[in-house]
Short mmCIF file of C-alpha atoms in Angstrom, two decimals:
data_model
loop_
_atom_site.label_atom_id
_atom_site.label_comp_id
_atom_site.label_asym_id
_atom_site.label_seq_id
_atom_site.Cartn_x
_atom_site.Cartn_y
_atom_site.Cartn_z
CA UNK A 272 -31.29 -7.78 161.74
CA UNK A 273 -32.69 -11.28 161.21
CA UNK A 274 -30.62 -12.18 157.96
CA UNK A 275 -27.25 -10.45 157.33
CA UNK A 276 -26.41 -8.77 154.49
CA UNK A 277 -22.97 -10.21 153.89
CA UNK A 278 -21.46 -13.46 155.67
CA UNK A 279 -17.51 -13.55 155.92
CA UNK A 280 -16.06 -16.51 156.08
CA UNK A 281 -12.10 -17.26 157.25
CA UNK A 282 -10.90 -17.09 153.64
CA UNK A 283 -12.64 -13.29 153.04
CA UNK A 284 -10.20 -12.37 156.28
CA UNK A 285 -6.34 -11.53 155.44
CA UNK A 286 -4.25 -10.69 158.80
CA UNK A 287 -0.88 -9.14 157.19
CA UNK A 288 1.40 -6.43 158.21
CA UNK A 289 1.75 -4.04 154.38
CA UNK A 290 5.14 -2.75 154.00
CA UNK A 291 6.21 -0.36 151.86
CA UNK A 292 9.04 -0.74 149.58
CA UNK A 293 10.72 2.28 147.45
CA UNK A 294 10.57 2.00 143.63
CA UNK A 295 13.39 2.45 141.94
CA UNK A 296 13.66 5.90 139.85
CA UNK A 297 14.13 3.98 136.29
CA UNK A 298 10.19 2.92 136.99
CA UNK A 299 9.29 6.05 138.23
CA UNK A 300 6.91 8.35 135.28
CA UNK A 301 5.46 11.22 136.42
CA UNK A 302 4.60 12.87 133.12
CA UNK A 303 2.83 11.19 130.81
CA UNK A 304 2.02 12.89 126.95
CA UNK A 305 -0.54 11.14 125.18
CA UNK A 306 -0.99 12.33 121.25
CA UNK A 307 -3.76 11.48 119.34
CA UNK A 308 -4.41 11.97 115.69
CA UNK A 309 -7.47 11.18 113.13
CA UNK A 310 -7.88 11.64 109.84
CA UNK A 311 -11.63 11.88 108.06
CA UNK A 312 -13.37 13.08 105.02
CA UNK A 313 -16.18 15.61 105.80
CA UNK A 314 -19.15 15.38 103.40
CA UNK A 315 -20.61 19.08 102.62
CA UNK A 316 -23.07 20.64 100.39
CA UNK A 317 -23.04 23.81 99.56
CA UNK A 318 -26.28 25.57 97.88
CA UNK A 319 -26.78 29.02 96.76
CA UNK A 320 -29.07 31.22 94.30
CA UNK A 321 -27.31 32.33 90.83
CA UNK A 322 -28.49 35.50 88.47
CA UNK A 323 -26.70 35.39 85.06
CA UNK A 324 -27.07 39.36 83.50
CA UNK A 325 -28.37 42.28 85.89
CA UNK A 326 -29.61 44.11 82.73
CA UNK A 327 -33.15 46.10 82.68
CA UNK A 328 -34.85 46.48 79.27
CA UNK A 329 -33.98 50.52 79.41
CA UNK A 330 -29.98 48.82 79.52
CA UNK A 331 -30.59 46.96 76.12
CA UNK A 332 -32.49 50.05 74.67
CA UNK A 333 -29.67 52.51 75.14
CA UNK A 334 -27.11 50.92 73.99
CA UNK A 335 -27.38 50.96 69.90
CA UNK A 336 -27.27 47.49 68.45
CA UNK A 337 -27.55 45.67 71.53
CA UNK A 338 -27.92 42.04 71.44
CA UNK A 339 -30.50 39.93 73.53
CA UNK A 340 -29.83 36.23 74.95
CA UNK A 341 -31.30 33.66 73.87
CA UNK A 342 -32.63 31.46 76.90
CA UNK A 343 -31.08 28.21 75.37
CA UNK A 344 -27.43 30.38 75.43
CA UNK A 345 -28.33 31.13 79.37
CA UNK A 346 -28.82 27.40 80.10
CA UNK A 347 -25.67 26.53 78.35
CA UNK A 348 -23.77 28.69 80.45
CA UNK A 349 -25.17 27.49 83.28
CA UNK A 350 -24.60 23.28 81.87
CA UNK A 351 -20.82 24.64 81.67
CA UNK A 352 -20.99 25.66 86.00
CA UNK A 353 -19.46 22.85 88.10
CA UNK A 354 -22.76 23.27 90.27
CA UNK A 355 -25.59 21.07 89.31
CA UNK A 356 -28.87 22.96 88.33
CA UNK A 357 -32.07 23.07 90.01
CA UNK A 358 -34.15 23.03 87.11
CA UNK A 359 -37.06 24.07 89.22
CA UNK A 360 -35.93 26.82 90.13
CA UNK A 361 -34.75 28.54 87.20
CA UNK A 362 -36.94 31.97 86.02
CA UNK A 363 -36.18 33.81 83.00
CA UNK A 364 -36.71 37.53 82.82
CA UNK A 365 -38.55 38.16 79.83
CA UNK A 366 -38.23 40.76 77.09
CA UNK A 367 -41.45 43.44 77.74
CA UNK A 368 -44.47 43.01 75.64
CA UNK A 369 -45.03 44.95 72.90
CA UNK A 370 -45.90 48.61 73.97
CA UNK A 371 -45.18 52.03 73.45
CA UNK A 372 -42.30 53.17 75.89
CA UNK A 373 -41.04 56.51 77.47
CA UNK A 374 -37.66 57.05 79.24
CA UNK A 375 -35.48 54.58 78.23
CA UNK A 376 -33.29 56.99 76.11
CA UNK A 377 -35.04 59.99 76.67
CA UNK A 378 -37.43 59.86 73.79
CA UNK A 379 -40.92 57.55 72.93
CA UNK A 380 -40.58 54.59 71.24
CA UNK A 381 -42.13 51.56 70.42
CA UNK A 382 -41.56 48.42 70.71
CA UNK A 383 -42.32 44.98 69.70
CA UNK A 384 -41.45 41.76 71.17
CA UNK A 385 -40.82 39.19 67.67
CA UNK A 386 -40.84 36.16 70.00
CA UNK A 387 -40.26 34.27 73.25
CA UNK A 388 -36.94 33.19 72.92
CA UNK A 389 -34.52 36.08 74.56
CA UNK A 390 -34.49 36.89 77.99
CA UNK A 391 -33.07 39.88 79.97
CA UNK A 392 -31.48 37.39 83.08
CA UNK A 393 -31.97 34.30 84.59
CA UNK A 394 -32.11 33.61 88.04
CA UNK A 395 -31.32 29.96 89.48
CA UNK A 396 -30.52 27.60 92.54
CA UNK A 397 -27.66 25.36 92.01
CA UNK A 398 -25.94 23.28 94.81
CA UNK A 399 -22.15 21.24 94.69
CA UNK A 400 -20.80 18.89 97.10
CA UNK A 401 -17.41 18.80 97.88
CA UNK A 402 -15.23 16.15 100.43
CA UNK A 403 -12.58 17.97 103.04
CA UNK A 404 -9.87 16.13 104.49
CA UNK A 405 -9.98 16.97 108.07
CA UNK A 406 -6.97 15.93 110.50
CA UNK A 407 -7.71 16.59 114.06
CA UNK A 408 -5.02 16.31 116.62
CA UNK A 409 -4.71 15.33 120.18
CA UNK A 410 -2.09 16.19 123.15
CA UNK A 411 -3.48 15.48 126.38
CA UNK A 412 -0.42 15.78 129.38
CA UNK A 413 -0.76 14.17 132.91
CA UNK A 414 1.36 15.25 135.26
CA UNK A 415 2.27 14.76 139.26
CA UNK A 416 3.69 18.01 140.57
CA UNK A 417 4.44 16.97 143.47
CA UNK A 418 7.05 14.27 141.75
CA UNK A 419 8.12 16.22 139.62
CA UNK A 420 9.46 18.92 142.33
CA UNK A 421 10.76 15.58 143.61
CA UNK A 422 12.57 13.62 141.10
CA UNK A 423 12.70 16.02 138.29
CA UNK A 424 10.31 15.24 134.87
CA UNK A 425 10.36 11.80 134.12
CA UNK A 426 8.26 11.50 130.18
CA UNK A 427 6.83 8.95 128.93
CA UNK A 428 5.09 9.80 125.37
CA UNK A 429 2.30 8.02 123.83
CA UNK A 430 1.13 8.30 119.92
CA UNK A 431 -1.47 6.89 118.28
CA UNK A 432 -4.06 7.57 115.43
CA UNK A 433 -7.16 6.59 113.25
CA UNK A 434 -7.74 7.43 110.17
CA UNK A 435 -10.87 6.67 107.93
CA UNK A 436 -10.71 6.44 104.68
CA UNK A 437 -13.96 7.19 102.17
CA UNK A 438 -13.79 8.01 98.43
CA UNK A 439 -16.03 10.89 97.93
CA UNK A 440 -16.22 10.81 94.41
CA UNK A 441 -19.50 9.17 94.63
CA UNK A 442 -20.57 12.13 97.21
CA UNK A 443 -18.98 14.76 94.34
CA UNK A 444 -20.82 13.67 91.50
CA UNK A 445 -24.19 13.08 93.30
CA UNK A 446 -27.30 15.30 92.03
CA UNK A 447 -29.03 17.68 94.72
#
């Protein structure tokens, strides 16, 4: 080859003789235990579909004196939920129009729906967010057999952590 690659020079060229010299025991580790911990705050939303009353018109009709609920008494039980409201989602089942029905208690009636204000259930979506505090821990162990069967365990143990600190109740109170 016409130009080297790499030039040595007297200083890149060490004649020695290497020796080897015992260490003495005190020095010696052959097992080393590192632990590890960290603390965080996991963020998580949970969301989920609601249905206040599982009552069918024939329920309300058999039962004597039976009361209806008004819609604005639905939407003040759900105000009084930890779980903030969708107010998209939310779908009243109405009272029947006025008709003449059969079945219900076993004999024809009729029936007339006085106004819009009472519902049979309401369904809904509603969502929270809640903060965890999560602590995840560490123990990772090195180890030389073969000094061990040697010398006998010699430990050294290691501990450290992180931790991050967040105050959620920004995250807790925030609207879906």
């Amino acid at each position: 080859k016409a130009i080297p690659d790499f030039t040595l020079v007297d200083a890149d060229v060490y004649r020695r003789k290497p020796e080897v010299s015992p260490t003495s025991r005190l020095r010696l580790t052959n097992q080393i235990k590192l632990n590890f911990k960290f603390r965080y705050s996991r963020l998580r939303h949970r969301e989920r579909n609601f249905q206040i009353g599982n009552n069918t018109f024939c329920d309300y009709t058999g039962q004597a004196g039976s009361l209806y609920t008004k819609k604005s008494d639905f939407l003040t039980y759900i105000d009084a939920m930890s779980w903030h409201l969708n107010e998209s989602s939310v779908v009243f089942e109405d009272l029947p129009d006025s008709q003449l029905y059969t079945g219900c208690s076993g004999a024809d009636f009729i029936w007339y729906k006085f106004n819009n204000y009472y519902a049979l259930n309401v369904v809904f979506s509603a969502a929270t967010r809640f903060a965890q505090t999560i602590t995840e821990e560490y123990t990772i162990t090195v180890t030389a057999p073969q000094s061990i069967s040697q010398y006998g365990l010699i430990e050294w143990e290691q501990s450290g952590g992180a931790e991050i600190e967040y105050d959620a109740a920004v995250w807790e109170s925030g609207q879906t």
